[in-house]
Amino acid sequence: EKKPIRIAVTGAAGQIGYALLFRIAKGDITGTNQPIILQLLEIPSSQQALKGVVMELEDCAFPLLSDIIVTDDPSVAFQDANMVIMVGARPRSKGMERKDLLLANAEIFKIQGSALNQCVARDAKILVVGNPANTNALIAMTSAPDLDRNNFSAMIRLDHNRALSILAKKIGSPISQISQLIVWGNHSPTMYADYRFALNSDQPLAYNLQDENWNTEVFIPTVAQRGTAIIEARGVSSAASAANAIIDHMRDWVMGSNGRWVSMALPSDGSYGVPEGIFFGVPAICENGVIKRVANLEINEFSKRKLQSSVDELMGERKLILSML
Ligand code: NAI
């Protein structure tokens, strides 16, 4: 009997949680041979709703799900966790300024980061999803100085998947044929979807797509505005596709990306002109549980400007929460 792996999820009673937990329990991250203990964190006012979710998890009779821990205490939720998926965050309420939102979340991720520092398995893989994800990840990482920085990431995979799907449709090629796509930067409208290096069945894709206008007027803004388009259509923000992206991000990290490039927001190592420390979407390859950035890609003038606008935004966010670090 294999030892269960502990997967902590925060904000577990929210809409992403509802689309995520069942897939985790099914084995979509860790495979069909790995028992799982779910460690679910919610605030007191959402405990009732979480009870219902737990009942439904039980009612699925998932063979891999060996236990479910439910708590409103981060240090219980994170105890010995091997993976931590931080979805819970303070949403923007009416009349709330961007700065207030940043600070409210900084508070949450500071507390939870300290709990991570004390409680998680020393090699735990941590993904921040709750927005503003990149800056929340910076706070969590900074509040957990005993953990390896390389165990922290923020999510830009949903944007990567959106870009992939739009590109496949445009050139009329199956998604599985397209590789080496990148989404750089902040998970915000400044993100930069970049197909300059993309391949379509191992042929440079940009050759079939010389339409600069489509790139700048359609592709880049459509990827960047997709989240807003979904809110407009559904009345609530993307949840199932966000949960799917979480699964993709964590599965590739744990099981390997098989040589494929995936976009992950990682603490910058200073490459590509991105100041060290801030979380920035970059292309990466995962192997044996280790994330390796794809290095030394050429950055032309246009790309440089695009990257810079995410850098400026993230440095601005960092400045606002700096006093809390
Ligand atoms: P939701 O509002 O349905 O659920 C959030 C849950 O977090 C709620 O149940 C709430 O009680 C809980 N929560 C709030 N503060 C908490 C705390 N301190 N500790 C633990 N739990 C807490 O929101 P939804 O749709 O599930 O989205 C969650 C977050 O993910 C949002 O911040 C959203 O903006 C973000 N998001 C990020 C994406 C990305 O690509 N990085 C994509 C989609 C959403």
XYZ file of C-alpha atoms and ligand atoms in Angstrom:
369
model
C 0.000 0.000 0.000
C 1.487 3.316 -1.145
C 1.743 6.149 1.392
C -0.872 8.861 0.707
C 0.261 12.221 -0.603
C -1.125 15.281 1.193
C -2.635 17.953 -1.034
C -3.782 21.170 0.648
C -6.280 23.441 -1.115
C -7.281 26.866 0.193
C -10.590 28.501 -0.680
C -11.897 24.966 -1.110
C -15.596 25.912 -0.992
C -15.303 28.458 -3.803
C -16.205 27.916 -7.439
C -12.731 26.836 -8.530
C -12.603 24.475 -5.553
C -15.833 22.872 -6.714
C -14.343 22.162 -10.141
C -10.925 21.162 -8.786
C -11.286 18.859 -5.783
C -13.085 16.085 -7.632
C -10.412 15.927 -10.306
C -7.614 15.862 -7.747
C -9.398 13.072 -5.873
C -9.762 11.167 -9.134
C -5.983 11.231 -9.583
C -5.687 13.794 -12.368
C -2.530 15.310 -10.844
C -0.768 12.365 -9.293
C -1.965 9.410 -11.371
C -4.179 6.444 -10.687
C -1.797 4.674 -8.324
C -1.316 7.348 -5.669
C -3.596 7.624 -2.605
C -4.466 11.184 -1.593
C -5.341 13.038 1.596
C -7.121 16.327 0.893
C -6.470 19.096 3.445
C -9.056 21.798 2.876
C -8.871 25.336 4.200
C -11.777 27.766 4.316
C -12.725 30.806 6.353
C -15.322 30.240 9.111
C -18.217 31.709 7.084
C -17.649 29.147 4.310
C -17.317 26.081 6.546
C -20.981 25.186 6.084
C -20.684 25.199 2.295
C -17.463 23.218 2.548
C -19.285 20.534 4.530
C -21.553 20.037 1.546
C -18.589 19.730 -0.812
C -17.031 17.143 1.477
C -20.281 15.146 1.486
C -20.195 15.132 -2.304
C -16.550 14.052 -2.331
C -17.519 11.152 -0.069
C -20.425 10.321 -2.333
C -18.065 9.846 -5.259
C -16.410 6.948 -3.408
C -13.083 7.789 -5.015
C -10.805 4.784 -4.451
C -7.709 7.030 -4.140
C -9.143 9.442 -1.581
C -8.005 8.091 1.763
C -8.921 11.047 4.001
C -10.295 14.607 4.004
C -9.227 17.149 6.597
C -11.349 20.283 6.903
C -10.212 23.344 8.847
C -10.173 27.127 9.131
C -6.625 27.071 10.505
C -3.808 27.351 7.937
C -1.368 25.502 10.186
C -3.712 22.497 10.259
C -4.398 22.655 6.526
C -0.711 22.861 5.618
C 0.619 20.287 8.092
C 3.039 17.987 6.219
C 1.413 18.917 2.900
C 3.315 17.754 -0.182
C 1.403 20.110 -2.462
C -0.347 23.344 -1.637
C -2.788 24.979 -4.029
C -3.643 28.467 -2.810
C -6.939 29.432 -4.410
C -8.613 31.305 -1.555
C -8.370 35.073 -1.814
C -10.305 38.176 -1.004
C -12.413 39.194 -4.009
C -12.721 42.813 -5.005
C -15.857 44.217 -3.444
C -17.767 47.287 -4.569
C -15.883 50.531 -4.123
C -12.652 48.717 -3.284
C -9.541 50.261 -4.811
C -6.857 48.122 -6.402
C -4.558 49.088 -3.602
C -7.041 47.944 -0.931
C -7.413 44.635 -2.734
C -3.646 44.166 -2.855
C -3.284 44.950 0.817
C -6.192 42.742 1.920
C -4.666 39.836 0.049
C -1.169 40.647 1.219
C -2.458 40.147 4.746
C -3.923 36.738 3.888
C -0.837 35.510 2.038
C 1.486 36.745 4.729
C -0.310 34.715 7.385
C -0.583 31.686 5.148
C 3.058 32.030 4.068
C 4.195 31.918 7.696
C 2.049 28.826 8.221
C 3.678 27.233 5.161
C 7.069 28.017 6.634
C 6.221 26.123 9.799
C 4.081 23.261 8.593
C 4.500 22.005 5.042
C 6.787 19.207 3.911
C 10.161 20.812 3.185
C 9.913 19.919 -0.502
C 6.244 20.886 -0.884
C 5.255 22.226 -4.290
C 3.240 25.416 -3.883
C 0.997 27.087 -6.474
C -0.692 30.446 -5.949
C -3.896 30.983 -7.936
C -5.820 33.569 -5.891
C -5.482 37.041 -7.384
C -3.394 39.118 -7.672
C -1.630 35.769 -8.052
C 1.919 36.885 -8.897
C 2.149 39.338 -6.035
C 0.362 37.030 -3.586
C 2.991 34.417 -4.446
C 5.747 36.937 -3.730
C 4.279 37.583 -0.291
C 3.795 33.892 0.504
C 7.357 33.089 -0.564
C 8.846 35.989 1.368
C 6.890 34.953 4.461
C 8.315 31.432 4.217
C 12.083 32.051 4.308
C 12.942 28.471 5.320
C 11.454 27.010 2.168
C 13.263 26.749 -1.161
C 12.106 29.568 -3.455
C 11.997 27.137 -6.332
C 9.056 25.405 -4.659
C 6.846 28.450 -5.262
C 4.952 29.262 -8.417
C 1.977 31.317 -9.545
C -0.488 30.385 -12.226
C -0.370 31.641 -15.791
C -1.294 28.265 -17.271
C -4.881 29.245 -17.921
C -3.627 32.064 -20.123
C -1.227 29.639 -21.813
C -4.065 27.211 -22.536
C -6.268 30.015 -23.819
C -3.515 31.141 -26.192
C -2.948 27.584 -27.381
C -6.594 27.098 -28.174
C -6.935 30.408 -30.042
C -3.810 29.681 -32.074
C -4.886 26.155 -32.992
C -8.225 27.457 -34.211
C -6.603 30.239 -36.227
C -4.247 27.964 -38.158
C -6.664 25.029 -38.267
C -4.277 22.624 -36.590
C -4.919 20.206 -33.711
C -3.850 21.552 -30.337
C -1.573 18.543 -29.828
C 0.534 19.638 -32.830
C 1.414 23.033 -31.389
C 4.359 23.513 -29.061
C 6.743 26.161 -27.735
C 4.120 28.748 -27.040
C 4.771 31.201 -24.201
C 2.727 33.527 -22.040
C 5.052 35.959 -20.301
C 4.537 38.213 -17.343
C 1.764 39.014 -14.930
C -1.570 37.199 -14.817
C -3.276 40.435 -15.782
C -4.017 42.309 -18.989
C -0.297 43.174 -19.331
C 0.543 39.511 -19.998
C 2.224 38.803 -23.328
C 1.182 35.777 -25.369
C 4.119 35.058 -27.676
C 4.122 32.597 -30.578
C 7.434 33.660 -32.114
C 9.033 30.329 -31.189
C 5.941 28.178 -31.583
C 6.028 25.075 -33.741
C 3.223 23.445 -35.666
C 4.170 19.779 -36.178
C 7.806 20.784 -35.687
C 7.629 23.532 -38.342
C 7.939 27.170 -37.253
C 4.362 28.312 -36.852
C 5.047 31.998 -37.420
C 5.700 31.205 -41.125
C 2.007 30.421 -41.600
C 1.109 33.454 -39.576
C 2.946 36.449 -40.949
C -0.056 38.603 -40.123
C 1.480 41.068 -37.625
C -1.863 42.774 -37.375
C -3.600 39.621 -36.187
C -0.892 39.184 -33.565
C -1.108 42.651 -32.081
C -4.776 43.497 -32.746
C -6.436 40.121 -32.170
C -4.280 37.417 -30.612
C -2.520 39.250 -27.782
C -5.571 41.263 -26.637
C -7.982 38.303 -26.964
C -5.819 36.187 -24.670
C -5.406 39.083 -22.249
C -9.151 39.906 -22.189
C -10.458 36.346 -22.125
C -11.096 36.389 -18.392
C -13.258 39.496 -18.753
C -15.121 37.986 -21.707
C -16.019 34.968 -19.561
C -17.230 37.137 -16.691
C -19.411 39.057 -19.148
C -20.882 35.861 -20.570
C -21.256 33.789 -17.404
C -21.750 36.490 -14.808
C -18.995 34.877 -12.738
C -15.335 34.287 -13.445
C -13.836 31.232 -15.109
C -13.799 28.268 -12.766
C -13.719 24.934 -14.611
C -11.019 26.120 -16.998
C -9.061 27.596 -14.079
C -9.311 24.285 -12.220
C -8.172 22.487 -15.375
C -5.167 24.795 -15.642
C -4.283 24.073 -12.000
C -4.355 20.357 -12.780
C -2.147 20.890 -15.856
C 0.333 23.050 -13.937
C 0.667 20.666 -10.993
C 0.642 17.465 -13.071
C 3.407 18.745 -15.330
C 5.432 19.888 -12.308
C 5.096 16.547 -10.508
C 5.010 14.102 -13.409
C 7.099 16.080 -15.930
C 6.153 18.001 -19.064
C 7.847 15.466 -21.371
C 10.058 18.078 -22.949
C 7.140 20.397 -23.739
C 7.351 24.080 -22.897
C 4.742 25.239 -20.431
C 4.204 28.735 -19.050
C 4.660 29.127 -15.306
C 4.998 32.229 -13.167
C 8.251 31.727 -11.243
C 10.346 33.913 -8.933
C 12.599 35.704 -11.399
C 16.284 34.743 -11.535
C 17.026 38.048 -13.250
C 16.941 36.605 -16.769
C 15.108 38.309 -19.629
C 15.577 41.662 -17.928
C 13.048 40.809 -15.201
C 14.146 42.063 -11.767
C 15.021 39.231 -9.424
C 12.335 37.968 -7.058
C 9.062 39.051 -8.666
C 6.878 36.248 -10.035
C 6.881 36.352 -13.802
C 5.385 34.052 -16.419
C 8.157 32.335 -18.364
C 8.547 29.243 -20.537
C 9.680 26.195 -18.581
C 10.232 22.470 -18.892
C 9.522 20.176 -15.925
C 11.530 17.047 -15.296
C 11.750 14.845 -12.180
C 9.864 17.399 -10.116
C 12.233 20.208 -11.080
C 11.256 23.269 -13.123
C 13.822 24.511 -15.628
C 13.352 27.847 -17.343
C 13.841 27.883 -21.091
C 16.814 30.240 -21.293
C 18.452 32.513 -23.847
C 15.486 33.114 -26.116
C 15.834 36.178 -28.273
C 13.860 39.178 -27.084
C 13.193 41.637 -29.905
C 12.170 45.275 -29.453
C 8.434 44.561 -29.480
C 8.784 41.737 -26.952
C 11.012 43.854 -24.771
C 8.303 46.487 -24.531
C 5.647 43.892 -23.770
C 7.745 42.299 -21.026
C 8.516 45.706 -19.598
C 4.855 46.591 -19.130
C 4.348 43.475 -16.963
C 7.579 44.257 -15.097
C 6.409 47.812 -14.426
C 3.039 46.592 -13.205
C 4.558 43.950 -10.917
C 7.162 46.344 -9.519
C 4.297 48.763 -8.818
C 2.368 46.045 -6.964
C 5.512 45.094 -5.082
C 5.993 48.682 -4.024
C 2.483 48.828 -2.594
C 3.005 45.771 -0.388
C 6.703 46.289 0.332
C 6.148 47.528 3.867
C 4.483 44.213 4.673
C 7.375 42.013 3.529
P -14.688 32.213 -5.027
O -14.973 33.530 -4.424
O -15.791 31.398 -5.596
O -13.925 31.305 -3.955
C -12.904 31.786 -3.159
C -13.002 31.066 -1.835
O -11.882 31.462 -1.043
C -14.259 31.407 -1.051
O -14.952 30.213 -0.732
C -13.732 32.123 0.183
O -14.459 31.795 1.358
C -12.325 31.566 0.276
N -11.404 32.418 1.037
C -11.369 33.762 1.128
N -10.406 34.163 1.955
C -9.799 33.045 2.393
C -8.739 32.809 3.293
N -8.129 33.814 3.923
N -8.374 31.534 3.522
C -9.011 30.516 2.912
N -10.032 30.677 2.063
C -10.422 31.928 1.809
O -13.572 32.486 -6.131
P -13.041 31.514 -7.271
O -13.810 31.766 -8.503
O -12.947 30.133 -6.761
O -11.586 32.133 -7.517
C -10.611 32.089 -6.503
C -9.454 33.008 -6.832
O -8.774 32.558 -7.991
C -9.843 34.452 -7.110
O -8.904 35.297 -6.485
C -9.729 34.556 -8.612
O -9.495 35.887 -9.017
C -8.540 33.674 -8.845
N -8.360 33.188 -10.215
C -7.072 33.103 -10.699
C -6.813 32.616 -11.957
C -5.409 32.536 -12.468
O -5.250 32.198 -13.634
N -4.369 32.823 -11.708
C -7.912 32.161 -12.835
C -9.218 32.261 -12.226
C -9.419 32.755 -10.961
